[in-house]
Each structure stands twice: as C-alpha cells, then as structure tokens.
C-alpha cells in the first residue's frame, strides 16, 4: 500500500519498487516470476494458477479493488494477502495468520483484526 503519491516508502528504504506508481492511482500486474521473496511469487511457486500484484495509493483502494475483482470475474476462488484489502471488501472468510509466540503486529493488521473470522497460529513447519 502506497500511503500517498509523494509519501515515503512504507517498507522503510524505498528500494523495493512498490511505491513507484508513475503518477497513476494504482498498478495491477500479473505476477509471472515463480521465484523470489515477494508474496505473489511465493504463491505462484506454491501452485496458484494466477497471482496479481496490486500497488495502490490508500485513497484509491476502493477503485483498485474494483478493478481487481472485475479482472478476476464472478465466482472466482481467491486467496488474498493484504490487510488493506479488508478495508475495501468483505471476503467470505478473513483470517489473520500469526506466528506462535510472536505478539508483534503491524498497525495495518491491528486496524482490521476486529474483522477476523479466525486467528490461526503457525509454527513455520506446517
């Protein structure tokens, strides 16, 4: 999530490319890489048929989510990794996955935690 057009990088360093929208309100790209550390690439490597990377200014999130949902089509089963998306759409199931013993939480997750249907804990092994 890009906070604002001229704002700082939410990841701290500003080197990841996620914040460069080139003056557009949002960019929606299909992920083609199956390697790397981006969540979309890991989902593709895990077997997702298609993965999408949505980079969006906070004030444009509803329009961007509408564009994504249109691209996906009605009746699509979707796994979405995004705290921000939950502020714009109401999914069938909303999970907040948490590591066992780790109580840290990003502010964006705290904002949507009350909407969670479940809060599963994982150990990183299975």
mmCIF file of C-alpha atoms in Angstrom:
data_model
loop_
_atom_site.group_PDB
_atom_site.id
_atom_site.type_symbol
_atom_site.label_atom_id
_atom_site.label_comp_id
_atom_site.label_asym_id
_atom_site.label_seq_id
_atom_site.Cartn_x
_atom_site.Cartn_y
_atom_site.Cartn_z
ATOM 1 C CA UNK A 1 0.000 0.000 0.000
ATOM 2 C CA UNK A 2 1.425 3.309 -1.034
ATOM 3 C CA UNK A 3 0.378 5.817 1.603
ATOM 4 C CA UNK A 4 0.214 8.814 -0.737
ATOM 5 C CA UNK A 5 1.601 9.860 -4.110
ATOM 6 C CA UNK A 6 4.636 11.697 -2.736
ATOM 7 C CA UNK A 7 4.889 9.886 0.599
ATOM 8 C CA UNK A 8 7.724 7.793 1.953
ATOM 9 C CA UNK A 9 8.092 4.089 1.390
ATOM 10 C CA UNK A 10 6.046 2.055 3.896
ATOM 11 C CA UNK A 11 8.839 -0.548 3.824
ATOM 12 C CA UNK A 12 11.386 1.949 5.068
ATOM 13 C CA UNK A 13 14.118 2.041 2.452
ATOM 14 C CA UNK A 14 12.228 2.907 -0.732
ATOM 15 C CA UNK A 15 14.209 0.425 -2.836
ATOM 16 C CA UNK A 16 11.618 -2.295 -3.401
ATOM 17 C CA UNK A 17 9.784 -0.575 -6.282
ATOM 18 C CA UNK A 18 6.379 -0.950 -4.655
ATOM 19 C CA UNK A 19 5.967 2.786 -4.173
ATOM 20 C CA UNK A 20 6.680 3.869 -7.739
ATOM 21 C CA UNK A 21 3.267 4.310 -9.332
ATOM 22 C CA UNK A 22 4.453 6.679 -12.035
ATOM 23 C CA UNK A 23 1.684 9.164 -11.226
ATOM 24 C CA UNK A 24 -1.081 6.548 -11.558
ATOM 25 C CA UNK A 25 -3.606 5.867 -8.769
ATOM 26 C CA UNK A 26 -2.799 2.150 -8.869
ATOM 27 C CA UNK A 27 -0.963 -0.501 -10.868
ATOM 28 C CA UNK A 28 -2.324 -4.029 -11.239
ATOM 29 C CA UNK A 29 0.137 -6.550 -12.688
ATOM 30 C CA UNK A 30 0.016 -10.291 -13.098
ATOM 31 C CA UNK A 31 2.981 -11.925 -11.356
ATOM 32 C CA UNK A 32 4.996 -14.026 -13.777
ATOM 33 C CA UNK A 33 8.034 -14.876 -11.621
ATOM 34 C CA UNK A 34 7.908 -18.075 -9.594
ATOM 35 C CA UNK A 35 10.999 -17.302 -7.555
ATOM 36 C CA UNK A 36 11.948 -14.622 -5.116
ATOM 37 C CA UNK A 37 10.635 -13.338 -1.816
ATOM 38 C CA UNK A 38 7.565 -11.359 -2.905
ATOM 39 C CA UNK A 39 4.340 -12.889 -1.577
ATOM 40 C CA UNK A 40 2.933 -13.089 -5.106
ATOM 41 C CA UNK A 41 5.964 -15.041 -6.348
ATOM 42 C CA UNK A 42 5.755 -17.435 -3.374
ATOM 43 C CA UNK A 43 2.043 -18.004 -4.061
ATOM 44 C CA UNK A 44 2.811 -18.742 -7.721
ATOM 45 C CA UNK A 45 5.574 -21.164 -6.706
ATOM 46 C CA UNK A 46 3.135 -22.868 -4.308
ATOM 47 C CA UNK A 47 0.774 -23.629 -7.185
ATOM 48 C CA UNK A 48 -1.564 -20.673 -7.624
ATOM 49 C CA UNK A 49 -2.948 -20.616 -11.170
ATOM 50 C CA UNK A 50 -2.555 -16.852 -11.384
ATOM 51 C CA UNK A 51 -1.239 -14.214 -8.995
ATOM 52 C CA UNK A 52 -1.669 -10.461 -9.092
ATOM 53 C CA UNK A 53 0.317 -7.644 -7.527
ATOM 54 C CA UNK A 54 -1.744 -4.546 -6.789
ATOM 55 C CA UNK A 55 0.163 -1.388 -5.883
ATOM 56 C CA UNK A 56 -2.202 1.384 -4.859
ATOM 57 C CA UNK A 57 -2.450 4.702 -3.068
ATOM 58 C CA UNK A 58 -4.596 4.404 0.049
ATOM 59 C CA UNK A 59 -7.133 6.923 -1.251
ATOM 60 C CA UNK A 60 -7.609 4.852 -4.433
ATOM 61 C CA UNK A 61 -8.040 1.450 -2.773
ATOM 62 C CA UNK A 62 -11.796 1.021 -3.446
ATOM 63 C CA UNK A 63 -11.354 1.706 -7.189
ATOM 64 C CA UNK A 64 -8.295 -0.542 -7.353
ATOM 65 C CA UNK A 65 -10.074 -3.421 -5.612
ATOM 66 C CA UNK A 66 -12.992 -2.969 -8.015
ATOM 67 C CA UNK A 67 -10.578 -3.275 -10.950
ATOM 68 C CA UNK A 68 -9.038 -6.397 -9.455
ATOM 69 C CA UNK A 69 -12.407 -8.045 -8.796
ATOM 70 C CA UNK A 70 -13.512 -7.272 -12.354
ATOM 71 C CA UNK A 71 -10.331 -8.888 -13.680
ATOM 72 C CA UNK A 72 -10.915 -11.996 -11.528
ATOM 73 C CA UNK A 73 -14.527 -12.472 -12.589
ATOM 74 C CA UNK A 74 -17.570 -13.638 -10.657
ATOM 75 C CA UNK A 75 -17.332 -16.885 -8.765
ATOM 76 C CA UNK A 76 -13.539 -16.941 -8.596
ATOM 77 C CA UNK A 77 -11.951 -18.521 -5.547
ATOM 78 C CA UNK A 78 -9.322 -16.057 -4.313
ATOM 79 C CA UNK A 79 -6.624 -16.090 -1.649
ATOM 80 C CA UNK A 80 -5.555 -12.530 -0.916
ATOM 81 C CA UNK A 81 -2.646 -11.498 1.294
ATOM 82 C CA UNK A 82 -3.484 -7.942 2.321
ATOM 83 C CA UNK A 83 -4.570 -6.110 5.430
ATOM 84 C CA UNK A 84 -5.553 -3.070 3.381
ATOM 85 C CA UNK A 85 -7.842 -5.039 1.052
ATOM 86 C CA UNK A 86 -10.029 -5.936 4.035
ATOM 87 C CA UNK A 87 -10.860 -2.253 4.486
ATOM 88 C CA UNK A 88 -12.345 -2.165 0.963
ATOM 89 C CA UNK A 89 -14.012 -5.586 0.535
ATOM 90 C CA UNK A 90 -15.801 -8.106 2.746
ATOM 91 C CA UNK A 91 -14.458 -11.587 1.965
ATOM 92 C CA UNK A 92 -16.219 -14.877 2.613
ATOM 93 C CA UNK A 93 -13.564 -15.698 5.232
ATOM 94 C CA UNK A 94 -10.950 -13.379 6.711
ATOM 95 C CA UNK A 95 -8.021 -14.943 8.588
ATOM 96 C CA UNK A 96 -5.182 -13.237 10.426
ATOM 97 C CA UNK A 97 -2.287 -15.699 10.494
ATOM 98 C CA UNK A 98 0.119 -15.287 13.372
ATOM 99 C CA UNK A 99 3.360 -16.966 14.391
ATOM 100 C CA UNK A 100 3.171 -18.787 17.700
ATOM 101 C CA UNK A 101 4.836 -16.782 20.450
ATOM 102 C CA UNK A 102 5.098 -13.614 18.356
ATOM 103 C CA UNK A 103 2.729 -10.914 19.536
ATOM 104 C CA UNK A 104 4.072 -8.188 17.228
ATOM 105 C CA UNK A 105 1.561 -6.778 14.785
ATOM 106 C CA UNK A 106 1.702 -4.158 12.065
ATOM 107 C CA UNK A 107 -0.643 -1.196 12.595
ATOM 108 C CA UNK A 108 -2.464 -2.135 9.361
ATOM 109 C CA UNK A 109 -3.223 -5.545 10.864
ATOM 110 C CA UNK A 110 -4.398 -4.061 14.154
ATOM 111 C CA UNK A 111 -6.840 -1.952 12.147
ATOM 112 C CA UNK A 112 -8.553 -4.992 10.599
ATOM 113 C CA UNK A 113 -8.120 -7.532 13.422
ATOM 114 C CA UNK A 114 -11.690 -6.969 14.703
ATOM 115 C CA UNK A 115 -12.962 -8.276 11.325
ATOM 116 C CA UNK A 116 -11.053 -11.580 11.547
ATOM 117 C CA UNK A 117 -13.164 -14.736 11.495
ATOM 118 C CA UNK A 118 -10.264 -16.708 12.950
ATOM 119 C CA UNK A 119 -6.699 -16.046 14.124
ATOM 120 C CA UNK A 120 -4.757 -19.249 13.416
ATOM 121 C CA UNK A 121 -1.250 -19.618 14.862
ATOM 122 C CA UNK A 122 1.542 -21.367 12.999
ATOM 123 C CA UNK A 123 4.977 -22.681 13.866
ATOM 124 C CA UNK A 124 6.588 -22.243 10.458
ATOM 125 C CA UNK A 125 6.762 -26.005 9.891
ATOM 126 C CA UNK A 126 3.267 -26.900 8.789
#
